[in-house]
Amino acid sequence: MSGNNYSRRKFLQQALLASAAAAAPGLLMGRGFRADKVNLAVIGIGNRGAEIIQELYKTGLANIVALCDVDMEAPHTQNIIKQFPNVPRFKDFRQMFDKMGNQIEAVSIGVPDFAHFPITMMAIGLGKHVYVEKPMARTFQEVELMMKAAAKNPKVITQMGNQGHSEANYFQFKAWKEAGIIKDVTAITAHMNSARRWHGWNPKITSFPAAEPIPSTLDWDVWQMQTDGHTYNKDFVNGQWRCWFDFGMGALGDWGAHILDTAHEFLDLGLPYEVDPLKLSGHNNFFYPMSTTLSFKFPKRGNMPPVEIKWYDGIDNLPPIPEGYGVQGLDPSIPPPSTGAMQPAKLNPGKIIYSKDLTFKGGSHASTLSIIPEAKAKDMASKLPEVPKSPSNHFANFLKACKGEEKTRSSFAIAGPLSQVFCLGVLAQWTGEKIVFDRNKKIVTSSKRANELLIGPPPRKGWEQYYKV
């Protein structure tokens, strides 16, 4: 089924069927639904998608009822196919919903950033719960529409896949904020300085790479989803998509949600009013810079002071390290030079949080914060509150929420504004311009081009229906 012949009429027919199914739960039970498990369709079954499936299945809370991947016969999909050999398979998520919609309660979406949007919008429209990888979508407007769709369908459970939002980092930050340990934060440094896939490429690029033969296993038309104008090249698929402005969100979209998620939520940061690209080494119009420093500025919120977040990525772009940082969190694989002098330390991905009275350092994902310097940490030890343990990991949290037993910790209402922060950061990287943003109107006031990029190019024919809520 090509992108050009999937009609609006068919989309509406499915929505009507979903409404009828919701009104007749007994009918669904007769088709194989089990009250103790969630009937889950998985979209994207190789690479990261495969890891998500394994984690969801390990909870014991999901029945895997459908497999969907645009490259179903490729080597990277075979482990999941072998694990679930009798589960129906599809290359096109729309065909999957056509044929199995009444047997599906929830979907997991582990596909490239740009492809999150149409799958999510169709699933929500059909009343299916959604677990989608981070960041939520590639453009600011797509994230906005996903949030609106979720708000319009409040019975649909949503979860973005920033797993640390259900682990120790989440519960510690929440407890320390509520106890007044974390207060009056004015600045945050976020850093991710590992090599990325594009670091060996030539930033003087003047066009996309030349067309190559499409692998016989791959449905290139469906892979492109709503995007247009690209011929197949191996450097667009299997993780390489993250390198390109047209397809992915670079290091910021990849790691930002694992580093800044708790600060964004519990400091009520919302959207920035300014994003300034302080450094863009190897800037070009096609793929991400070799190194980036961005300044995000957030206004005063209630009794909380303004905050500036500085983001550093690139192997040669380390942030300043405060006095008393210590050695924990430094990369142990870097030996001292033969002269005995210390080289600048390579940091593991993480953050440094500066408040009026205290400084904190932390890693990414589930990593907890510590107070620095060590002497200050010892002084504060008796004042720190007890941190509760997580009742469920991120995957179980989603499935339990589908069953009505918990509330998701990274629903679209929480993850959406966080994802939009990264979308604005990417605009600064792409255009090379300072982005001045009206937080109330949600428009860029500094640049017509940047404001147009909040929405992005129009979808190709046959994919327009997903942009209506």
Tab-separated table of C-alpha atoms in Angstrom, residues 31-332:
chain	number	residue	atom	x	y	z
A	31	ARG	CA	-11.669	-11.937	20.125
A	32	GLY	CA	-8.840	-12.862	22.490
A	33	PHE	CA	-8.306	-9.973	24.889
A	34	ARG	CA	-7.175	-11.078	28.343
A	35	ALA	CA	-7.902	-8.960	31.361
A	36	ASP	CA	-4.508	-9.688	32.952
A	37	LYS	CA	-2.353	-8.588	29.990
A	38	VAL	CA	-2.326	-5.791	27.426
A	39	ASN	CA	-2.606	-6.808	23.765
A	40	LEU	CA	0.373	-4.977	22.276
A	41	ALA	CA	1.352	-4.357	18.658
A	42	VAL	CA	5.010	-3.463	18.153
A	43	ILE	CA	6.096	-1.139	15.347
A	44	GLY	CA	9.814	-1.214	14.663
A	45	ILE	CA	11.254	-4.605	15.630
A	46	GLY	CA	14.987	-4.191	14.949
A	47	ASN	CA	17.756	-2.264	16.695
A	48	ARG	CA	16.276	-0.059	19.460
A	49	GLY	CA	12.772	-1.239	18.624
A	50	ALA	CA	13.795	-4.795	19.485
A	51	GLU	CA	15.126	-3.691	22.872
A	52	ILE	CA	11.842	-1.949	23.657
A	53	ILE	CA	9.864	-5.083	22.764
A	54	GLN	CA	12.043	-7.217	25.017
A	55	GLU	CA	11.618	-4.829	27.942
A	56	LEU	CA	7.849	-4.604	27.530
A	57	TYR	CA	7.538	-8.371	27.201
A	58	LYS	CA	9.771	-9.030	30.246
A	59	THR	CA	7.262	-7.266	32.479
A	60	GLY	CA	4.848	-10.163	32.006
A	61	LEU	CA	2.094	-7.635	31.356
A	62	ALA	CA	1.870	-7.788	27.544
A	63	ASN	CA	0.661	-10.145	24.849
A	64	ILE	CA	2.575	-9.443	21.613
A	65	VAL	CA	-0.188	-9.624	18.998
A	66	ALA	CA	1.365	-8.005	15.900
A	67	LEU	CA	4.838	-7.242	14.508
A	68	CYS	CA	5.362	-4.349	12.096
A	69	ASP	CA	8.569	-3.218	10.384
A	70	VAL	CA	9.306	-1.692	6.979
A	71	ASP	CA	12.319	-4.031	6.629
A	72	MET	CA	10.768	-7.216	7.981
A	73	GLU	CA	13.214	-9.644	6.323
A	74	ALA	CA	16.361	-7.732	7.263
A	75	PRO	CA	18.950	-9.377	9.554
A	76	HIS	CA	18.315	-6.992	12.459
A	77	THR	CA	14.654	-8.042	12.710
A	78	GLN	CA	15.234	-11.782	12.938
A	79	ASN	CA	15.702	-12.153	16.690
A	80	ILE	CA	12.227	-10.794	17.391
A	81	ILE	CA	10.679	-12.864	14.597
A	82	LYS	CA	12.282	-15.991	16.036
A	83	GLN	CA	11.014	-15.129	19.505
A	84	PHE	CA	7.454	-14.581	18.238
A	85	PRO	CA	7.249	-16.833	15.138
A	86	ASN	CA	3.464	-17.152	15.082
A	87	VAL	CA	2.618	-13.462	15.526
A	88	PRO	CA	1.187	-11.775	12.371
A	89	ARG	CA	3.676	-9.566	10.514
A	90	PHE	CA	3.197	-6.350	8.556
A	91	LYS	CA	5.408	-3.848	6.723
A	92	ASP	CA	2.825	-1.053	6.784
A	93	PHE	CA	1.339	0.063	10.109
A	94	ARG	CA	-1.835	1.158	8.300
A	95	GLN	CA	-2.438	-2.341	6.975
A	96	MET	CA	-1.814	-3.688	10.463
A	97	PHE	CA	-4.536	-1.467	11.893
A	98	ASP	CA	-6.832	-2.349	8.962
A	99	LYS	CA	-6.610	-6.068	9.608
A	100	MET	CA	-6.037	-6.279	13.364
A	101	GLY	CA	-7.318	-3.057	14.872
A	102	ASN	CA	-9.928	-4.791	17.033
A	103	GLN	CA	-7.277	-7.083	18.538
A	104	ILE	CA	-4.865	-4.301	19.517
A	105	GLU	CA	-5.061	-2.333	22.773
A	106	ALA	CA	-1.681	-0.586	22.715
A	107	VAL	CA	1.318	0.009	20.473
A	108	SER	CA	5.028	0.501	21.012
A	109	ILE	CA	6.770	2.715	18.451
A	110	GLY	CA	10.514	2.218	18.062
A	111	VAL	CA	11.197	3.832	14.669
A	112	PRO	CA	13.133	6.921	13.446
A	113	ASP	CA	12.261	10.271	15.043
A	114	PHE	CA	10.394	11.642	12.021
A	115	ALA	CA	8.232	8.507	11.766
A	116	HIS	CA	6.870	8.710	15.331
A	117	PHE	CA	4.243	11.269	14.340
A	118	PRO	CA	1.930	9.575	11.791
A	119	ILE	CA	1.935	6.248	13.627
A	120	THR	CA	1.145	7.925	16.943
A	121	MET	CA	-1.614	10.078	15.466
A	122	MET	CA	-3.296	7.108	13.823
A	123	ALA	CA	-3.028	4.997	16.978
A	124	ILE	CA	-4.526	7.715	19.187
A	125	GLY	CA	-7.306	8.297	16.661
A	126	LEU	CA	-8.149	4.603	16.900
A	127	GLY	CA	-8.147	4.683	20.693
A	128	LYS	CA	-4.898	2.714	21.127
A	129	HIS	CA	-2.510	3.411	24.004
A	130	VAL	CA	0.912	4.622	22.822
A	131	TYR	CA	4.471	4.018	24.028
A	132	VAL	CA	6.783	6.028	21.743
A	133	GLU	CA	10.534	6.490	21.846
A	134	LYS	CA	12.062	9.867	22.609
A	135	PRO	CA	11.921	12.562	21.381
A	136	MET	CA	8.198	12.553	20.628
A	137	ALA	CA	8.551	13.939	17.086
A	138	ARG	CA	10.918	15.838	14.799
A	139	THR	CA	9.082	19.174	14.513
A	140	PHE	CA	7.606	21.489	17.115
A	141	GLN	CA	4.204	21.437	15.403
A	142	GLU	CA	4.062	17.638	15.255
A	143	VAL	CA	4.695	17.451	19.010
A	144	GLU	CA	1.966	20.069	19.510
A	145	LEU	CA	-0.528	18.005	17.497
A	146	MET	CA	0.399	14.835	19.396
A	147	MET	CA	-0.289	16.611	22.702
A	148	LYS	CA	-3.623	17.905	21.387
A	149	ALA	CA	-4.626	14.453	20.149
A	150	ALA	CA	-3.814	12.932	23.538
A	151	ALA	CA	-5.779	15.655	25.353
A	152	LYS	CA	-8.750	15.089	23.026
A	153	ASN	CA	-8.651	11.344	23.802
A	154	PRO	CA	-8.111	11.270	27.590
A	155	LYS	CA	-8.765	7.525	27.855
A	156	VAL	CA	-5.694	6.861	25.703
A	157	ILE	CA	-2.551	6.256	27.802
A	158	THR	CA	0.664	7.829	26.489
A	159	GLN	CA	4.292	7.364	27.503
A	160	MET	CA	7.517	8.677	25.967
A	161	GLY	CA	10.510	6.376	26.283
A	162	ASN	CA	12.882	8.294	28.552
A	163	GLN	CA	13.348	5.373	30.932
A	164	GLY	CA	15.068	7.325	33.705
A	165	HIS	CA	11.749	9.023	34.355
A	166	SER	CA	10.716	5.899	36.248
A	167	GLU	CA	13.989	5.234	38.040
A	168	ALA	CA	16.062	6.585	40.950
A	169	ASN	CA	16.896	9.923	39.311
A	170	TYR	CA	13.184	10.781	39.008
A	171	PHE	CA	12.241	9.950	42.585
A	172	GLN	CA	15.345	11.584	44.073
A	173	PHE	CA	14.894	14.841	42.157
A	174	LYS	CA	11.218	14.941	43.119
A	175	ALA	CA	11.949	14.286	46.816
A	176	TRP	CA	14.836	16.773	46.978
A	177	LYS	CA	12.780	19.463	45.246
A	178	GLU	CA	9.803	18.934	47.590
A	179	ALA	CA	12.126	19.017	50.628
A	180	GLY	CA	13.720	22.285	49.534
A	181	ILE	CA	17.152	20.768	48.867
A	182	ILE	CA	16.915	21.683	45.188
A	183	LYS	CA	15.718	25.300	45.093
A	184	ASP	CA	16.627	28.622	43.497
A	185	VAL	CA	18.291	26.928	40.503
A	186	THR	CA	19.770	29.531	38.156
A	187	ALA	CA	21.932	27.531	35.728
A	188	ILE	CA	22.310	23.992	34.380
A	189	THR	CA	25.123	22.564	32.289
A	190	ALA	CA	24.162	19.512	30.209
A	191	HIS	CA	26.836	17.582	28.365
A	192	MET	CA	27.137	14.654	25.963
A	193	ASN	CA	30.640	14.434	24.533
A	194	SER	CA	30.862	10.971	23.018
A	195	ALA	CA	31.526	10.512	19.307
A	196	ARG	CA	28.435	10.440	17.087
A	197	ARG	CA	27.796	8.692	13.779
A	198	TRP	CA	28.438	11.820	11.668
A	199	HIS	CA	31.766	12.732	13.243
A	200	GLY	CA	33.687	11.093	10.409
A	201	TRP	CA	31.719	12.871	7.679
A	202	ASN	CA	32.696	15.909	5.620
A	203	PRO	CA	30.815	19.004	6.876
A	204	LYS	CA	31.460	20.769	3.535
A	205	ILE	CA	28.663	18.666	2.048
A	206	THR	CA	26.588	20.426	-0.659
A	207	SER	CA	23.908	17.793	-1.321
A	208	PHE	CA	22.424	14.624	0.070
A	209	PRO	CA	24.386	11.423	-0.720
A	210	ALA	CA	23.817	9.823	-4.117
A	211	ALA	CA	20.993	7.361	-4.661
A	212	GLU	CA	21.763	3.675	-4.110
A	213	PRO	CA	19.765	0.546	-4.990
A	214	ILE	CA	16.946	-0.046	-2.502
A	215	PRO	CA	17.392	-3.342	-0.604
A	216	SER	CA	14.851	-5.909	-1.731
A	217	THR	CA	13.610	-6.356	1.846
A	218	LEU	CA	12.878	-2.663	2.469
A	219	ASP	CA	9.650	-0.799	1.728
A	220	TRP	CA	11.312	2.557	1.053
A	221	ASP	CA	8.006	4.280	0.314
A	222	VAL	CA	6.576	3.485	3.754
A	223	TRP	CA	9.935	4.168	5.442
A	224	GLN	CA	9.751	7.800	4.241
A	225	MET	CA	6.278	8.250	5.794
A	226	GLN	CA	5.203	11.898	5.474
A	227	THR	CA	8.597	13.159	4.234
A	228	ASP	CA	9.349	13.770	0.561
A	229	GLY	CA	12.175	14.192	-1.882
A	230	HIS	CA	14.750	11.640	-0.736
A	231	THR	CA	16.203	8.761	-2.705
A	232	TYR	CA	17.473	5.715	-0.803
A	233	ASN	CA	20.955	5.726	0.672
A	234	LYS	CA	22.351	3.433	3.360
A	235	ASP	CA	23.250	6.501	5.434
A	236	PHE	CA	19.542	7.274	5.921
A	237	VAL	CA	18.549	4.027	7.644
A	238	ASN	CA	19.359	1.837	10.663
A	239	GLY	CA	20.300	4.605	13.065
A	240	GLN	CA	21.992	6.813	10.466
A	241	TRP	CA	18.746	8.803	10.214
A	242	ARG	CA	19.680	10.525	13.493
A	243	CYS	CA	22.467	12.398	11.702
A	244	TRP	CA	20.219	14.389	9.348
A	245	PHE	CA	18.110	17.460	10.088
A	246	ASP	CA	15.408	16.039	7.782
A	247	PHE	CA	15.037	12.792	9.733
A	248	GLY	CA	16.454	12.948	13.261
A	249	MET	CA	17.223	15.154	16.245
A	250	GLY	CA	20.960	14.688	16.634
A	251	ALA	CA	22.733	14.346	19.975
A	252	LEU	CA	20.345	16.800	21.661
A	253	GLY	CA	17.191	14.859	20.786
A	254	ASP	CA	18.889	11.553	21.493
A	255	TRP	CA	20.324	12.358	24.940
A	256	GLY	CA	18.553	15.487	26.117
A	257	ALA	CA	15.517	13.561	27.340
A	258	HIS	CA	17.796	11.324	29.436
A	259	ILE	CA	19.718	14.234	30.978
A	260	LEU	CA	17.313	17.149	31.382
A	261	ASP	CA	13.959	15.418	31.896
A	262	THR	CA	13.704	15.681	35.685
A	263	ALA	CA	14.999	19.248	35.844
A	264	HIS	CA	12.534	20.262	33.148
A	265	GLU	CA	9.553	18.729	34.925
A	266	PHE	CA	10.243	19.537	38.568
A	267	LEU	CA	11.599	23.045	37.933
A	268	ASP	CA	8.531	23.753	35.769
A	269	LEU	CA	10.707	25.124	32.969
A	270	GLY	CA	8.204	24.887	30.118
A	271	LEU	CA	9.440	26.495	26.900
A	272	PRO	CA	12.449	28.838	26.551
A	273	TYR	CA	12.117	32.416	25.363
A	274	GLU	CA	15.524	32.322	23.677
A	275	VAL	CA	17.871	29.699	22.218
A	276	ASP	CA	21.299	30.969	21.196
A	277	PRO	CA	23.815	28.832	19.263
A	278	LEU	CA	27.061	29.799	20.954
A	279	LYS	CA	29.145	27.301	18.995
A	280	LEU	CA	28.403	25.249	15.853
A	281	SER	CA	31.598	23.624	14.573
A	282	GLY	CA	31.239	22.123	11.110
A	283	HIS	CA	27.816	23.678	10.541
A	284	ASN	CA	26.082	22.733	7.271
A	285	ASN	CA	22.553	22.507	5.877
A	286	PHE	CA	22.240	18.719	5.951
A	287	PHE	CA	23.605	17.001	9.068
A	288	TYR	CA	24.381	18.023	12.632
A	289	PRO	CA	27.454	20.043	13.626
A	290	MET	CA	30.591	18.315	14.824
A	291	SER	CA	30.156	20.131	18.121
A	292	THR	CA	27.440	22.373	19.506
A	293	THR	CA	27.011	24.718	22.435
A	294	LEU	CA	23.478	26.051	22.920
A	295	SER	CA	22.131	28.500	25.495
A	296	PHE	CA	18.463	28.015	26.463
A	297	LYS	CA	16.957	30.807	28.557
A	298	PHE	CA	13.830	30.260	30.663
A	299	PRO	CA	12.005	33.047	32.511
A	300	LYS	CA	11.082	33.350	36.159
A	301	ARG	CA	8.314	30.906	37.108
A	302	GLY	CA	6.345	31.814	40.221
A	303	ASN	CA	8.908	32.192	43.003
A	304	MET	CA	11.615	30.369	41.000
A	305	PRO	CA	14.349	32.499	39.388
A	306	PRO	CA	15.195	32.519	35.667
A	307	VAL	CA	17.294	29.568	34.459
A	308	GLU	CA	19.894	29.252	31.710
A	309	ILE	CA	20.680	25.788	30.391
A	310	LYS	CA	23.873	25.361	28.392
A	311	TRP	CA	24.074	22.252	26.230
A	312	TYR	CA	27.471	20.914	25.100
A	313	ASP	CA	28.011	18.112	22.576
A	314	GLY	CA	31.004	17.088	20.450
A	315	ILE	CA	34.165	15.286	21.425
A	316	ASP	CA	36.191	18.533	21.541
A	317	ASN	CA	33.589	20.620	23.329
A	318	LEU	CA	33.747	19.850	27.039
A	319	PRO	CA	31.931	22.130	29.470
A	320	PRO	CA	33.681	23.939	32.324
A	321	ILE	CA	33.904	21.766	35.435
A	322	PRO	CA	33.311	23.476	38.790
A	323	GLU	CA	35.824	23.347	41.613
A	324	GLY	CA	35.256	20.332	43.820
A	325	TYR	CA	33.664	18.275	41.055
A	326	GLY	CA	35.816	15.272	41.986
A	327	VAL	CA	36.639	12.270	39.847
A	328	GLN	CA	33.359	10.356	39.904
A	329	GLY	CA	31.767	10.497	36.503
A	330	LEU	CA	35.017	11.059	34.604
A	331	ASP	CA	35.887	8.584	31.885
A	332	PRO	CA	38.336	6.097	33.460
